[in-house]
Coordinates of N, CA and C in Angstrom, one line a residue:
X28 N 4.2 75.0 138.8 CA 4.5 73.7 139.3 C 5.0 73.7 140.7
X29 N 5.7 74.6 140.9 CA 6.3 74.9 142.5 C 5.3 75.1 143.3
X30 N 4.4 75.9 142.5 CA 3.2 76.5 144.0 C 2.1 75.5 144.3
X31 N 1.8 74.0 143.2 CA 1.4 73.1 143.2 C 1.9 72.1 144.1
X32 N 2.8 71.4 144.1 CA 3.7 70.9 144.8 C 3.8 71.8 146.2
X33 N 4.0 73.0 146.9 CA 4.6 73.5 148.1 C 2.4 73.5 148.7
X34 N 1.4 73.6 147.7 CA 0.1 73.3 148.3 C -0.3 71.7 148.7
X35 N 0.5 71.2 147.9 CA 0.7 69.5 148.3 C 1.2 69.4 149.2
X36 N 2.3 69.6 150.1 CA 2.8 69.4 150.8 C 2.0 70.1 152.2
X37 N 1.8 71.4 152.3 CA 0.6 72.1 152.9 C -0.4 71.3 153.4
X38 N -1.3 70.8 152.5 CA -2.7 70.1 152.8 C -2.1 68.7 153.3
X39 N -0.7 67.5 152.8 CA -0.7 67.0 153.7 C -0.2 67.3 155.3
X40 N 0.5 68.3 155.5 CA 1.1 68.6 156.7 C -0.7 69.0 157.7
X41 N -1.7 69.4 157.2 CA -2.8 70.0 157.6 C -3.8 68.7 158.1
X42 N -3.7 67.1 157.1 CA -4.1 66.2 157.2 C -3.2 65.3 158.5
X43 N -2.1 65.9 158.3 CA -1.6 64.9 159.5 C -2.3 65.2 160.9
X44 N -2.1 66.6 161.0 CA -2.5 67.2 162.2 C -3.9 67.1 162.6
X45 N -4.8 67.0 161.3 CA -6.4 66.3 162.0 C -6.2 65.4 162.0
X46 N -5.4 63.9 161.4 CA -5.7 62.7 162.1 C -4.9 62.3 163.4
X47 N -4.2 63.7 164.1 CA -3.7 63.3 165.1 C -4.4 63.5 166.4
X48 N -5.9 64.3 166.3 CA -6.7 64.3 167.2 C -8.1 63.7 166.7
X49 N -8.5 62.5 166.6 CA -9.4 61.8 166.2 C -10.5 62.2 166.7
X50 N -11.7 62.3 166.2 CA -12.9 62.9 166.6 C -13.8 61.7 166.6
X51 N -14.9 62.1 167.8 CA -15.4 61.2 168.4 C -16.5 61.5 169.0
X52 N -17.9 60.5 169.2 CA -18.9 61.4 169.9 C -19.6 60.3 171.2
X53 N -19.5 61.3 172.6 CA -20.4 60.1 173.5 C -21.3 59.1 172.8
X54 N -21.6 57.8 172.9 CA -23.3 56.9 173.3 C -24.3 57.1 173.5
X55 N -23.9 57.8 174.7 CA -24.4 57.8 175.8 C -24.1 59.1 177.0
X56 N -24.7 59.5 178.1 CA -24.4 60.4 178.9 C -23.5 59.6 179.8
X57 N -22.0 60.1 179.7 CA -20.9 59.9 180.9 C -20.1 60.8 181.8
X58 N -19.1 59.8 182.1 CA -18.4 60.9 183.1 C -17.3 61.1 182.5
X59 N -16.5 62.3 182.5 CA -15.2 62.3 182.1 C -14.4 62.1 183.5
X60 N -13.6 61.8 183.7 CA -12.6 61.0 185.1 C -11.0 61.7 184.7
X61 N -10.6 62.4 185.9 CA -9.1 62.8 186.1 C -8.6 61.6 185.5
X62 N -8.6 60.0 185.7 CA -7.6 59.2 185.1 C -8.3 57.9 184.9
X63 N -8.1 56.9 184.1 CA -8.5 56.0 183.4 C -9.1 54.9 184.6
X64 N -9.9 55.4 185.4 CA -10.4 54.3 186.3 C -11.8 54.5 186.9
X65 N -12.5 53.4 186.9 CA -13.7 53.6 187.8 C -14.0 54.5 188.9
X66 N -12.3 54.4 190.1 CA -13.1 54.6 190.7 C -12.5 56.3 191.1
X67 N -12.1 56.8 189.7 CA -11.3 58.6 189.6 C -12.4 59.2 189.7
X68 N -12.1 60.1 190.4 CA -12.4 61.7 190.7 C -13.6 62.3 189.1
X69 N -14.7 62.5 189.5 CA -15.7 62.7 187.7 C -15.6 64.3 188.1
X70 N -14.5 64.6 186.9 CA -14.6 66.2 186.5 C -15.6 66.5 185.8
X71 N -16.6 66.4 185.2 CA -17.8 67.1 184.7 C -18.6 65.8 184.0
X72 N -19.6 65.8 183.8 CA -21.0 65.1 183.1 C -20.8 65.6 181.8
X73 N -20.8 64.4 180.7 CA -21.0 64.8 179.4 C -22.5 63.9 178.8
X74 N -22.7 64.4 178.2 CA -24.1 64.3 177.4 C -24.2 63.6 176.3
X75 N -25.3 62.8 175.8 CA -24.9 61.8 175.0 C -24.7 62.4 173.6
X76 N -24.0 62.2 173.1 CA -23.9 62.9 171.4 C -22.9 64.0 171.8
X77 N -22.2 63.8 172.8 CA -21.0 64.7 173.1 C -19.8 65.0 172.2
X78 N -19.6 66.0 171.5 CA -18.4 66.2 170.4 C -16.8 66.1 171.4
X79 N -15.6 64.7 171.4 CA -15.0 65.3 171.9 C -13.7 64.7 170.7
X80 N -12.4 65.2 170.9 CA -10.9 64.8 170.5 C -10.3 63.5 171.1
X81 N -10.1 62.8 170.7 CA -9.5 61.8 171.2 C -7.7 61.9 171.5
X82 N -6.8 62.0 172.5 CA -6.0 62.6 172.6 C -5.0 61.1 172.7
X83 N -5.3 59.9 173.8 CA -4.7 59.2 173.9 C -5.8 58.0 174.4
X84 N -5.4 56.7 173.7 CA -5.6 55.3 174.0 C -5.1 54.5 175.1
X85 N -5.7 54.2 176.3 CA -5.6 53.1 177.0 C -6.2 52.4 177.7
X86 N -6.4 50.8 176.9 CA -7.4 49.7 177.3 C -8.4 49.9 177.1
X87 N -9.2 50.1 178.2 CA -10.2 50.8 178.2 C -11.5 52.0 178.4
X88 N -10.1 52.4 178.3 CA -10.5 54.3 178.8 C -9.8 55.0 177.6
X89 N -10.4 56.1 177.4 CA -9.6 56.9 175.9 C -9.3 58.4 176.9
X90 N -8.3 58.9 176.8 CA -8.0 60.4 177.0 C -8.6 61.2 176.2
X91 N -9.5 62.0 176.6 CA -10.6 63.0 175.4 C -9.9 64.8 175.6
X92 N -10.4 65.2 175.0 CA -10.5 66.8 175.4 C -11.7 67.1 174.8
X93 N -12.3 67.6 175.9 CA -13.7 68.0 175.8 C -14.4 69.2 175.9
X94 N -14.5 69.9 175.5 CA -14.7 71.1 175.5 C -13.2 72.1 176.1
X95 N -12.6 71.8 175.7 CA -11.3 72.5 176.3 C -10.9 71.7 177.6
X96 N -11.3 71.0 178.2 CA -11.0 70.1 179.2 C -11.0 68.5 178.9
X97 N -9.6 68.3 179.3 CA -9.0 66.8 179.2 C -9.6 65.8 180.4
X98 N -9.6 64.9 180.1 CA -9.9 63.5 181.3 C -10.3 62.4 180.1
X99 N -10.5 61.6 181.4 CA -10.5 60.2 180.7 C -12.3 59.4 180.6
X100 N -12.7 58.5 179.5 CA -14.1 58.3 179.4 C -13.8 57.1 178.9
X101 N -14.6 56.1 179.5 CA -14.7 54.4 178.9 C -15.0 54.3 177.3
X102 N -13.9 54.0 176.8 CA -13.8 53.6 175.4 C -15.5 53.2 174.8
X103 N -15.8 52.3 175.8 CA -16.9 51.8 175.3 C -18.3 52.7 175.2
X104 N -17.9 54.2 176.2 CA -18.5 55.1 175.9 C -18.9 56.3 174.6
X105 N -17.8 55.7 173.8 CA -17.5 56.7 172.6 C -17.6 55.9 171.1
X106 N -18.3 56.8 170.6 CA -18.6 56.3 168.7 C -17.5 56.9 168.2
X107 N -16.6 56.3 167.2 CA -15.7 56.4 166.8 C -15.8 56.7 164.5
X108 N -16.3 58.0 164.6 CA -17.1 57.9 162.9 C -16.0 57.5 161.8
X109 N -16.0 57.1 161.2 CA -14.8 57.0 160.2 C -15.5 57.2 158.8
X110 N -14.8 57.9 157.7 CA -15.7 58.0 156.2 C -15.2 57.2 155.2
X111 N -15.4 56.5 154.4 CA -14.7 55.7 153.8 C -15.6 56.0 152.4
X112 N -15.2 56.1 151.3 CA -15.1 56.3 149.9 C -15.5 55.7 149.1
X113 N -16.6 55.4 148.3 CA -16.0 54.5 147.2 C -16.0 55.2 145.8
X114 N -15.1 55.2 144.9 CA -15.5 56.0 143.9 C -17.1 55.5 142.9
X115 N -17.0 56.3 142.1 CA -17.9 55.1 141.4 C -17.0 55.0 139.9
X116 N -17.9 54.0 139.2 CA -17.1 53.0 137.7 C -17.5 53.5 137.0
X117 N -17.0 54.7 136.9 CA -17.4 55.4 135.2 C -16.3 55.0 133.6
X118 N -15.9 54.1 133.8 CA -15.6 53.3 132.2 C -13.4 53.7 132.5
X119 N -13.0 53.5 131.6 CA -11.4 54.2 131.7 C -11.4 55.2 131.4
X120 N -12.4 55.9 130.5 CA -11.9 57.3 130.1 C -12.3 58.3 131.4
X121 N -13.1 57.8 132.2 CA -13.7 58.9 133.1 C -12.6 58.3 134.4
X122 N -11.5 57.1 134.4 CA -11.0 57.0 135.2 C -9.5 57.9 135.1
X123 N -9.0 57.4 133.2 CA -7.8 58.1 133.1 C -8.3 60.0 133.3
X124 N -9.5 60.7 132.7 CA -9.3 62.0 133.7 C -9.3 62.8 134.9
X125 N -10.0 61.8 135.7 CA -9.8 61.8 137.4 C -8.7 61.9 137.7
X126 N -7.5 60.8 137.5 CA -6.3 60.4 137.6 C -5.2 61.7 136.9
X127 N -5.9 62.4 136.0 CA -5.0 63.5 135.4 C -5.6 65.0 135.9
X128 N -6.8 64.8 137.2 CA -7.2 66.1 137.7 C -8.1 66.7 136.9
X129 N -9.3 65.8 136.1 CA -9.7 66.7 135.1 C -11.0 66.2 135.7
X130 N -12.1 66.7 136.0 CA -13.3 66.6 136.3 C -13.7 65.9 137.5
X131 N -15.2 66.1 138.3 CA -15.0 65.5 139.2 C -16.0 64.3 139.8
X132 N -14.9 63.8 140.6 CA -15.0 62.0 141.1 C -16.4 62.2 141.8
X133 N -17.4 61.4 141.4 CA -18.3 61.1 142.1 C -18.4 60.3 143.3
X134 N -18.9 60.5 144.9 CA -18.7 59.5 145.6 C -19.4 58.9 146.7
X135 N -20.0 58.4 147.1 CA -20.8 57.9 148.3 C -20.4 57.8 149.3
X136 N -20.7 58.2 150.9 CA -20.2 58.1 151.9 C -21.0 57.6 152.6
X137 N -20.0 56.4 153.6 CA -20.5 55.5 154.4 C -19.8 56.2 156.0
X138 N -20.8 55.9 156.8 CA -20.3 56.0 157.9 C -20.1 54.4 158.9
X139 N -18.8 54.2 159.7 CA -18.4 53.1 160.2 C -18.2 53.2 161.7
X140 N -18.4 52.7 162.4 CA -18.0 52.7 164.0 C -17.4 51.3 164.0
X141 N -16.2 51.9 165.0 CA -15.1 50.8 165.2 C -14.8 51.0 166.9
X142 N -14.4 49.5 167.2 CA -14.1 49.7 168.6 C -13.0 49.0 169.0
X143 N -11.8 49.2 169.8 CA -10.4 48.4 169.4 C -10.7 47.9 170.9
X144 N -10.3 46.8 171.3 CA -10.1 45.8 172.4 C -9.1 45.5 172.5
X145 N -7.9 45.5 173.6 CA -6.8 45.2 173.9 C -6.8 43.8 174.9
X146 N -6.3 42.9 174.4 CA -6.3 41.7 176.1 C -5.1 41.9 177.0
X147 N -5.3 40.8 177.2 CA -4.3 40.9 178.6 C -2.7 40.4 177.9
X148 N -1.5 41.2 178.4 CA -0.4 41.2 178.0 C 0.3 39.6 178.8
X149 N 1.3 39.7 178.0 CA 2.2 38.5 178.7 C 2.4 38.8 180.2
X150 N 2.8 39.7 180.8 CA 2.9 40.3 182.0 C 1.9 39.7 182.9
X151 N 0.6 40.2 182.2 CA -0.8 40.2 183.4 C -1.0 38.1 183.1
X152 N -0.2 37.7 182.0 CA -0.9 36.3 182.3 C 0.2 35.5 182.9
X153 N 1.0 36.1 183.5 CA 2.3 35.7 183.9 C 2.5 36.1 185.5
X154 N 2.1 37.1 185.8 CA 1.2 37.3 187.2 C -0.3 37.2 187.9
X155 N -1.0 36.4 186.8 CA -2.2 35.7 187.4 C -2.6 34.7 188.1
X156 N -3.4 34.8 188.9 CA -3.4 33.8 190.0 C -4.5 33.0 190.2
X157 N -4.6 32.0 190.3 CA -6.6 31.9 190.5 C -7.4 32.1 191.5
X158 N -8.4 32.5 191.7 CA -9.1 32.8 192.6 C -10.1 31.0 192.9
X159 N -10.0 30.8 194.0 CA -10.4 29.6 194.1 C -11.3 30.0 195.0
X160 N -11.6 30.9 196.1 CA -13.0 31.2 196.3 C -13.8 31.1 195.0
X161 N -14.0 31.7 194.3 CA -14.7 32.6 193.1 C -14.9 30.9 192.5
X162 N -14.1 30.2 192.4 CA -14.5 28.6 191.5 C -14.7 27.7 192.7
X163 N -14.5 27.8 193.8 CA -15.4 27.0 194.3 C -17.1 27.7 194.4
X164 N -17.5 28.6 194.2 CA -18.8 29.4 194.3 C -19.6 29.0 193.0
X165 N -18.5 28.9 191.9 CA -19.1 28.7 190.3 C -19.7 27.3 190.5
X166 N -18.6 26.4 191.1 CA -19.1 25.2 191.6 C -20.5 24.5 192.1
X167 N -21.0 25.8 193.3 CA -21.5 25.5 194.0 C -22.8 25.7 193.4
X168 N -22.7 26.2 192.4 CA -24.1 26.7 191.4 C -24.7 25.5 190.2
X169 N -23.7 24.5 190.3 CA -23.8 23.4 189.2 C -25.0 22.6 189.8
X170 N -25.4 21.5 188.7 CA -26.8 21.0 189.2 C -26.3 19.6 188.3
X171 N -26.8 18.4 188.6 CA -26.6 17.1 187.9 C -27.6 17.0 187.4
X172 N -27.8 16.0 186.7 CA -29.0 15.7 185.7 C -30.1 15.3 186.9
X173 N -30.5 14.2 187.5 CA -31.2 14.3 188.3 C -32.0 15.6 188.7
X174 N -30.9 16.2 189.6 CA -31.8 17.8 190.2 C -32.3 18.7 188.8
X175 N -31.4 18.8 187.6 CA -32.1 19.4 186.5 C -33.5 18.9 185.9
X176 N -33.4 17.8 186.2 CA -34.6 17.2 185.8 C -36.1 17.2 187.1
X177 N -35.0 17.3 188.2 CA -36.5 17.2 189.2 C -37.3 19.1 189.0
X178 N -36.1 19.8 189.0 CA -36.3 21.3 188.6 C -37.4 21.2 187.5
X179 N -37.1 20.7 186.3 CA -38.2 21.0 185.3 C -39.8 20.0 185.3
X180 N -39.6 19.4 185.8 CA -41.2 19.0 186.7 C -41.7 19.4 187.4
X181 N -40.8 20.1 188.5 CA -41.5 21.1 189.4 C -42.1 22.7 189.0
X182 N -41.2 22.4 187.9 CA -41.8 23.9 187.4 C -42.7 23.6 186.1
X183 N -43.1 22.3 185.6 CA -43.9 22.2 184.5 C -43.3 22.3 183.6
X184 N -41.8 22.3 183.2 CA -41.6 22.3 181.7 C -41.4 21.6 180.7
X185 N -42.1 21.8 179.7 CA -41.9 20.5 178.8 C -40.4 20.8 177.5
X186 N -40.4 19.9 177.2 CA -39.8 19.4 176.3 C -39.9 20.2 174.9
X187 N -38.9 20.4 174.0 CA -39.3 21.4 172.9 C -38.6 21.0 172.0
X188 N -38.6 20.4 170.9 CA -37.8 20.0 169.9 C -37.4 21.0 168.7
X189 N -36.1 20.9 168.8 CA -35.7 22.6 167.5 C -34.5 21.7 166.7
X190 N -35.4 22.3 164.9 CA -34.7 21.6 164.2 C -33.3 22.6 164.4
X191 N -32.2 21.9 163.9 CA -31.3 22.9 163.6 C -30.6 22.8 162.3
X192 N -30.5 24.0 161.1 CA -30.7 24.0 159.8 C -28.9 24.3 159.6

């Protein structure tokens, strides 16, 4: 009973420590970057289907270790695998011996990709400012009904009726 229990405790101390480096694989071929920015220093070219650890989260950049070398790669660069379980429904009696360690659980594995998005903090919307170049420019791109309409005779377009269900 003791050596059961002190392997219990073992395998979870073993599980903590892998989900404390999450595993992950490039998209795509990127750059790993000294620090979480466009425009950092690219310490080596990774390849797409890249095996790396995920060490730390921020925004939009993840801290990797990659082949024994740390830096940072756009979040949006990396698949994120997760396995998730389902048992199957074998009646109560195949449930109550599962539950007592007696035979084994059948199970299906799914694979999931997940992607976490952070917005903008109280801070950044509390130090934003508007850019009124940038909205007078959006402005300058608007068109009235008139000009929309001289536009699509000049270009021959007709008219297209779409049910919507």
């Amino acid at each position: 009973m003791m050596l059961r229990a002190l392997a219990t405790v073992l395998l979870l101390g073993l599980a903590a420590t892998a989900w404390a480096q999450e595993q992950a694989f490039t998209n795509r071929a990127t750059d790993l970057k000294d620090r979480g920015a466009p425009e950092a220093a690219t310490l080596k070219s990774l390849p797409e289907n890249a095996e790396v650890k995920v060490l730390q989260r921020n925004g939009g950049w993840t801290r990797v270790d990659a082949g024994g070398q740390q830096g940072w790669v756009r979040v949006f660069h990396l698949r994120f695998p997760a396995t998730a379980e389902a048992a199957s429904s074998g009646g109560g009696l195949s449930s109550l011996s599962s539950a007592l360690g007696f035979g084994k659980q059948r199970s299906q594995t799914t694979t999931i990709a997940t992607t976490g998005i952070r917005g903008l903090s109280p801070e950044d919307l509390k130090n934003a400012s508007p850019d009124t170049a940038a909205l007078a420019k959006a402005h300058s791109y608007r068109a009235d009904k008139p000009a929309a309409e001289r536009f699509a005779r000049e270009g021959k377009l007709a008219d297209v009726k779409v049910d919507y269900q």
